[in-house]
PDB file of C-alpha atoms in Angstrom:
ATOM      1  CA  MET A 251     130.219 105.913  78.433  1.00 55.00           C
ATOM      2  CA  ASP A 252     128.536 109.284  78.744  1.00 70.00           C
ATOM      3  CA  GLN A 253     125.780 108.365  76.285  1.00 78.00           C
ATOM      4  CA  ASP A 254     124.740 105.252  78.630  1.00 84.00           C
ATOM      5  CA  ARG A 255     124.821 107.487  81.643  1.00 86.00           C
ATOM      6  CA  ASP A 256     122.320 109.878  79.788  1.00 87.00           C
ATOM      7  CA  SER A 257     120.049 107.361  78.645  1.00 91.00           C
ATOM      8  CA  ILE A 258     119.786 105.894  82.269  1.00 90.00           C
ATOM      9  CA  LEU A 259     119.265 109.489  83.427  1.00 92.00           C
ATOM     10  CA  LEU A 260     116.409 109.960  81.005  1.00 93.00           C
ATOM     11  CA  ILE A 261     114.780 106.550  81.899  1.00 93.00           C
ATOM     12  CA  PHE A 262     115.032 107.832  85.628  1.00 94.00           C
ATOM     13  CA  ILE A 263     113.470 111.048  85.135  1.00 94.00           C
ATOM     14  CA  GLY A 264     110.711 109.444  83.069  1.00 94.00           C
ATOM     15  CA  TYR A 265     110.124 106.976  85.885  1.00 95.00           C
ATOM     16  CA  LEU A 266     109.969 109.923  88.388  1.00 94.00           C
ATOM     17  CA  LYS A 267     107.521 111.774  86.367  1.00 95.00           C
ATOM     18  CA  LEU A 268     105.352 108.694  86.062  1.00 94.00           C
ATOM     19  CA  LEU A 269     105.450 108.067  90.010  1.00 94.00           C
ATOM     20  CA  TYR A 270     104.650 111.801  90.738  1.00 94.00           C
ATOM     21  CA  SER A 271     101.673 111.658  88.214  1.00 93.00           C
ATOM     22  CA  CYS A 272     100.304 108.515  89.937  1.00 91.00           C
ATOM     23  CA  ILE A 273     100.695 109.987  93.173  1.00 92.00           C
ATOM     24  CA  PHE A 274      98.985 113.267  92.207  1.00 93.00           C
ATOM     25  CA  ILE A 275      96.063 111.284  90.588  1.00 92.00           C
ATOM     26  CA  SER A 276      95.868 109.127  93.784  1.00 90.00           C
ATOM     27  CA  PHE A 277      95.855 112.161  95.921  1.00 90.00           C
ATOM     28  CA  LEU A 278      93.190 113.909  93.819  1.00 88.00           C
ATOM     29  CA  CYS A 279      91.051 110.665  94.162  1.00 87.00           C
ATOM     30  CA  ILE A 280      91.347 110.640  97.730  1.00 85.00           C
ATOM     31  CA  CYS A 281      90.275 114.277  98.029  1.00 78.00           C
ATOM     32  CA  VAL A 282      87.187 113.768  95.874  1.00 83.00           C
ATOM     33  CA  TYR A 283      86.490 110.568  97.774  1.00 82.00           C
ATOM     34  CA  LEU A 284      86.771 112.400 101.329  1.00 78.00           C
ATOM     35  CA  CYS A 285      84.657 115.383 100.074  1.00 76.00           C
ATOM     36  CA  PHE A 286      81.947 112.877  98.896  1.00 77.00           C
ATOM     37  CA  LEU A 287      81.908 111.128 102.123  1.00 72.00           C
ATOM     38  CA  GLY A 288      81.735 114.506 103.825  1.00 68.00           C
ATOM     39  CA  TYR A 289      78.295 115.003 102.358  1.00 64.00           C
ATOM     40  CA  PHE A 290      76.967 112.013 104.113  1.00 60.00           C
ATOM     41  CA  SER A 291      78.903 112.220 107.428  1.00 55.00           C
ATOM     42  CA  THR A 292      80.436 115.202 109.198  1.00 57.00           C
ATOM     43  CA  ASP A 293      82.279 113.167 111.532  1.00 64.00           C
ATOM     44  CA  PRO A 294      85.819 113.016 110.738  1.00 66.00           C
ATOM     45  CA  LEU A 295      86.315 109.537 112.317  1.00 71.00           C
ATOM     46  CA  VAL A 296      83.669 107.982 110.173  1.00 70.00           C
ATOM     47  CA  ILE A 297      85.360 109.436 107.104  1.00 67.00           C
ATOM     48  CA  VAL A 298      88.706 108.111 108.345  1.00 73.00           C
ATOM     49  CA  TYR A 299      87.257 104.854 108.969  1.00 77.00           C
ATOM     50  CA  HIS A 300      85.794 104.487 105.617  1.00 73.00           C
ATOM     51  CA  PHE A 301      88.919 105.603 104.136  1.00 74.00           C
ATOM     52  CA  MET A 302      91.113 103.070 106.031  1.00 78.00           C
ATOM     53  CA  ARG A 303      88.499 100.180 105.250  1.00 81.00           C
ATOM     54  CA  GLY A 304      88.912 101.173 101.447  1.00 71.00           C
ATOM     55  CA  LEU A 305      92.523 100.556 101.478  1.00 65.00           C
TER      56      LEU A 305
END
């Protein structure tokens, strides 16, 4: 019984690590994207507009 619980826990931890890494990579991409847009437009509203349109 304990062995099953441990394997489920390991799968859950692995899933969380994958989820966190995906979120981190997405966050980095968004930061780079916003910085890239920042070179073309200093208006934050335009950056937000482009970001929302990109979603």
